[in-house]
XYZ file of C-alpha atoms in Angstrom:
276
model
C -29.259 -27.991 -4.011
C -30.117 -24.645 -2.462
C -29.053 -23.575 0.989
C -30.772 -20.925 3.061
C -28.515 -18.100 4.249
C -27.850 -17.916 7.981
C -29.620 -14.763 9.077
C -27.790 -14.749 12.404
C -24.563 -13.813 10.652
C -25.814 -11.936 7.601
C -27.452 -9.024 9.372
C -25.613 -6.306 11.276
C -25.255 -7.359 14.908
C -24.613 -5.342 18.030
C -21.800 -6.340 20.371
C -23.880 -8.338 22.858
C -25.642 -10.319 20.132
C -22.380 -10.973 18.285
C -20.642 -12.131 21.472
C -23.504 -14.473 22.281
C -23.473 -15.905 18.754
C -19.723 -16.590 18.964
C -20.062 -18.261 22.369
C -22.895 -20.419 21.075
C -20.753 -21.416 18.102
C -17.863 -22.376 20.385
C -20.187 -24.691 22.328
C -20.762 -26.659 19.115
C -17.053 -27.368 18.573
C -15.766 -30.852 19.331
C -14.046 -30.779 22.757
C -10.824 -32.181 21.318
C -10.660 -29.374 18.750
C -11.640 -26.485 21.032
C -8.101 -25.780 22.413
C -6.733 -25.738 18.860
C -9.465 -23.335 17.744
C -8.898 -20.994 20.709
C -5.140 -20.960 20.097
C -5.792 -20.128 16.451
C -8.084 -17.275 17.481
C -5.386 -15.875 19.784
C -2.586 -15.981 17.212
C -4.133 -15.785 13.740
C -3.722 -12.830 11.420
C -7.008 -13.690 9.695
C -8.691 -10.985 11.776
C -6.318 -8.231 10.647
C -8.799 -6.825 8.128
C -11.285 -6.231 10.971
C -8.788 -4.492 13.275
C -6.997 -2.181 10.840
C -7.452 1.491 11.537
C -7.304 4.267 8.959
C -3.579 4.789 9.581
C -2.838 1.172 8.627
C -4.869 1.550 5.458
C -3.069 4.768 4.497
C 0.382 3.217 5.051
C -0.527 0.140 3.029
C -1.832 2.348 0.207
C 1.442 4.289 0.229
C 3.387 1.021 0.082
C 1.283 -0.164 -2.859
C 1.892 3.089 -4.745
C 5.644 2.790 -4.166
C 5.700 -0.880 -5.254
C 4.188 0.198 -8.569
C 6.956 2.774 -9.075
C 10.032 0.779 -8.061
C 11.779 -2.412 -9.167
C 11.189 -5.491 -7.024
C 14.570 -5.230 -5.293
C 13.981 -1.475 -4.657
C 17.683 -0.830 -5.167
C 18.839 1.961 -7.455
C 22.110 2.113 -9.378
C 23.155 5.125 -7.302
C 23.209 2.925 -4.192
C 26.435 1.294 -5.301
C 27.982 1.115 -1.822
C 24.914 -0.601 -0.388
C 24.930 -3.077 -3.275
C 28.612 -3.765 -2.688
C 28.108 -4.382 1.045
C 25.176 -6.704 0.414
C 27.354 -8.706 -1.971
C 30.026 -8.965 0.735
C 27.704 -10.684 3.214
C 28.879 -14.167 4.308
C 25.717 -15.730 2.882
C 23.793 -14.776 -0.268
C 21.658 -11.781 0.725
C 19.075 -9.731 -1.113
C 17.508 -6.347 -0.367
C 13.800 -6.637 0.439
C 12.222 -3.416 1.644
C 10.324 -4.258 4.834
C 7.882 -1.387 4.411
C 6.866 -2.433 0.914
C 6.957 -6.212 1.377
C 5.658 -7.826 4.566
C 5.935 -11.573 5.179
C 2.554 -12.364 3.600
C 3.419 -10.385 0.470
C 6.791 -12.148 0.196
C 5.010 -15.503 0.482
C 2.701 -14.543 -2.387
C 5.692 -13.484 -4.521
C 7.389 -16.810 -3.803
C 4.239 -18.685 -4.828
C 4.208 -16.724 -8.103
C 7.879 -17.555 -8.728
C 8.914 -13.881 -8.575
C 11.016 -14.307 -5.434
C 12.648 -17.110 -3.487
C 13.548 -17.500 0.158
C 16.280 -20.013 -0.668
C 19.368 -20.370 -2.841
C 20.939 -23.486 -4.337
C 24.122 -24.508 -2.513
C 25.154 -26.835 -5.339
C 23.810 -25.688 -8.680
C 21.201 -28.068 -10.002
C 20.822 -30.037 -6.766
C 18.166 -30.067 -4.084
C 20.591 -28.798 -1.454
C 19.218 -25.384 -0.574
C 19.701 -22.891 2.242
C 17.734 -19.806 3.296
C 18.580 -16.508 1.649
C 19.485 -13.603 3.885
C 17.119 -10.627 3.695
C 18.146 -7.069 4.515
C 15.970 -3.955 4.625
C 16.868 -0.294 5.027
C 13.296 0.778 5.783
C 11.120 0.174 8.822
C 8.359 -2.385 8.481
C 4.775 -1.417 9.278
C 5.025 -3.218 12.625
C 8.262 -1.434 13.524
C 6.702 1.937 12.677
C 3.665 1.198 14.843
C 5.919 0.087 17.689
C 7.921 3.345 17.494
C 4.912 5.654 17.338
C 2.706 3.748 19.801
C 5.208 2.414 22.351
C 8.555 4.218 22.011
C 7.793 7.897 21.437
C 5.572 10.207 23.515
C 2.894 12.482 22.086
C 4.543 14.461 19.277
C 2.057 17.314 19.090
C 3.987 20.523 18.405
C 7.303 18.643 18.286
C 9.990 18.680 15.588
C 10.836 15.175 14.344
C 13.814 14.594 12.046
C 14.222 11.273 10.236
C 17.823 10.980 9.055
C 18.174 8.844 5.940
C 14.524 7.942 5.494
C 15.229 6.246 2.141
C 11.664 5.607 0.976
C 10.418 8.051 3.596
C 8.353 5.653 5.670
C 8.847 7.631 8.896
C 8.120 11.050 7.399
C 6.819 12.020 3.996
C 8.424 15.444 3.993
C 11.828 14.914 2.425
C 14.821 17.231 2.415
C 17.499 15.949 0.042
C 20.768 17.139 1.587
C 23.949 16.030 3.319
C 23.132 15.674 7.025
C 26.441 17.393 7.794
C 24.991 20.629 6.382
C 21.867 20.543 8.560
C 23.139 21.723 11.944
C 20.212 24.052 12.625
C 17.679 21.308 11.846
C 19.359 18.869 14.219
C 19.779 21.467 16.967
C 16.041 22.231 16.962
C 14.821 18.640 16.740
C 12.810 17.153 19.596
C 13.125 13.657 18.130
C 15.746 12.263 15.747
C 15.199 8.831 14.150
C 18.055 6.961 12.477
C 17.432 3.523 10.947
C 20.593 1.700 9.834
C 21.422 5.012 8.323
C 25.139 5.077 7.475
C 26.603 1.565 7.499
C 25.434 0.568 4.029
C 25.739 3.981 2.407
C 28.994 5.584 3.621
C 32.548 4.386 3.980
C 33.990 4.313 7.501
C 35.634 7.739 7.302
C 32.372 9.336 6.124
C 30.421 7.448 8.806
C 32.762 8.802 11.482
C 32.387 12.342 10.121
C 28.588 12.080 10.114
C 28.405 10.688 13.653
C 30.751 13.366 14.994
C 28.556 16.029 13.398
C 25.374 14.517 14.824
C 26.836 14.167 18.315
C 27.853 17.855 18.271
C 24.466 19.108 17.033
C 21.872 16.816 18.629
C 22.268 18.463 22.043
C 18.797 19.746 22.954
C 18.313 18.632 26.550
C 15.496 16.128 26.927
C 15.199 15.470 23.189
C 15.020 11.864 22.022
C 17.166 9.784 19.690
C 15.812 6.560 18.167
C 18.426 4.357 16.504
C 18.676 1.016 14.729
C 20.948 -0.600 15.736
C 22.206 0.704 19.101
C 24.641 3.615 19.263
C 27.236 1.276 20.721
C 26.992 -1.059 17.728
C 26.891 1.770 15.192
C 30.020 3.417 16.599
C 32.043 0.266 17.198
C 34.971 0.038 14.820
C 34.797 3.709 13.825
C 37.534 6.201 14.628
C 35.408 8.656 16.592
C 35.812 10.643 19.772
C 32.261 10.308 21.065
C 31.621 9.627 24.753
C 28.092 8.303 25.145
C 27.608 8.634 28.923
C 27.841 12.469 29.017
C 25.706 12.778 25.872
C 22.816 10.306 26.131
C 20.994 8.042 28.544
C 19.400 4.877 27.186
C 15.681 4.504 27.934
C 14.466 0.895 28.500
C 11.786 -0.307 26.100
C 9.134 -2.982 26.530
C 9.471 -5.376 23.592
C 6.656 -7.622 24.852
C 3.773 -5.332 23.879
C 2.889 -7.628 20.974
C 2.362 -11.178 22.318
C 1.385 -12.578 18.935
C 3.686 -15.354 17.727
C 4.095 -13.902 14.244
C 5.693 -10.684 15.542
C 9.390 -10.367 14.703
C 10.654 -9.637 18.215
C 14.267 -9.728 17.042
C 13.560 -6.773 14.724
C 11.892 -4.819 17.543
C 14.876 -5.456 19.814
C 17.090 -3.637 17.324
C 15.199 -0.399 18.093
C 16.839 1.688 20.832
C 15.742 4.912 22.531
C 18.048 7.515 24.086
C 17.391 10.760 25.954
C 19.789 13.651 25.378
C 21.368 14.821 28.654
C-alpha cells in the first residue's frame, strides 16, 4: 500500500503557517489525551535538536572527541588520591564525567551493558541498590547556567578556571601548581573552582592552596564561582580565612530552568561571591 506524503509538513513553513498547523493538529486530539500531550510538550527533551544553538553543538562535539580519547571511567592512574577517596565513599561510587556523559548517554550505555546504575547488594541475588555517581567536571547544563545566569558579560575580562580537569570551562590550559600563580589570580576578574581540591589534595595541601587563593584573589569587585560553597569547602580545614571581610555571597536564581528533567540539586551546588 502506498501513502501520499503530507505536503503541509514536508515543505518549509513560515512561523504563522506552522503555528496554525500545530493548532489545527491539537484540535484533532482526543479531549482526554490533550492534557497529557500538552504536559509532554512542556517537559519533553524531544525538541532539543530544534533548539540547540551553535555553542551547544560545539560543546557536544568537544565531548565526543574527548570520549574517543579517554577510558569510560575517565580516571587516570595519576589521580590516585581521587580514586582512593571514591573508594572510601559509604556506598559504591563510580566516576562519571558529567561533561562527557549526560543522562541520555548514560542510559544508552546501560542499555548496551557497558555501564550500570546499580550494584548487587548480595552477590548473585536480585537485591540491588543505586550506584553513586561523582563527577569532577561541569555538565553542559551547569556550564550554560554559569555563563547565562551567574556571570555577567565577560568581554575584555580575565577568567581563571582553577583545576579545570578536562577543561570544560576554558580550553586554554596552564599546567602548574596554583600556588605558583599569584599574578594570574591577582589579575583575574572571574575565578571558577569546581570541586577543585577535595578529591585531589590531602587536607594540609588543601589548606595551603586555600590560604594562597584567599591572599591573592583580592581584586575588588571580581567574582568567585565555587562548587560547593566556600563554607563547605573550608569546613574541617585548619585555615585562618575570614569570609566576611573577603567576600560577599551573591544570591542566584536556581529556578531559571522549569523543566522537570533539570538537576536542580546540581545547580544549587553552584555559588557566586563578590570580592570586597
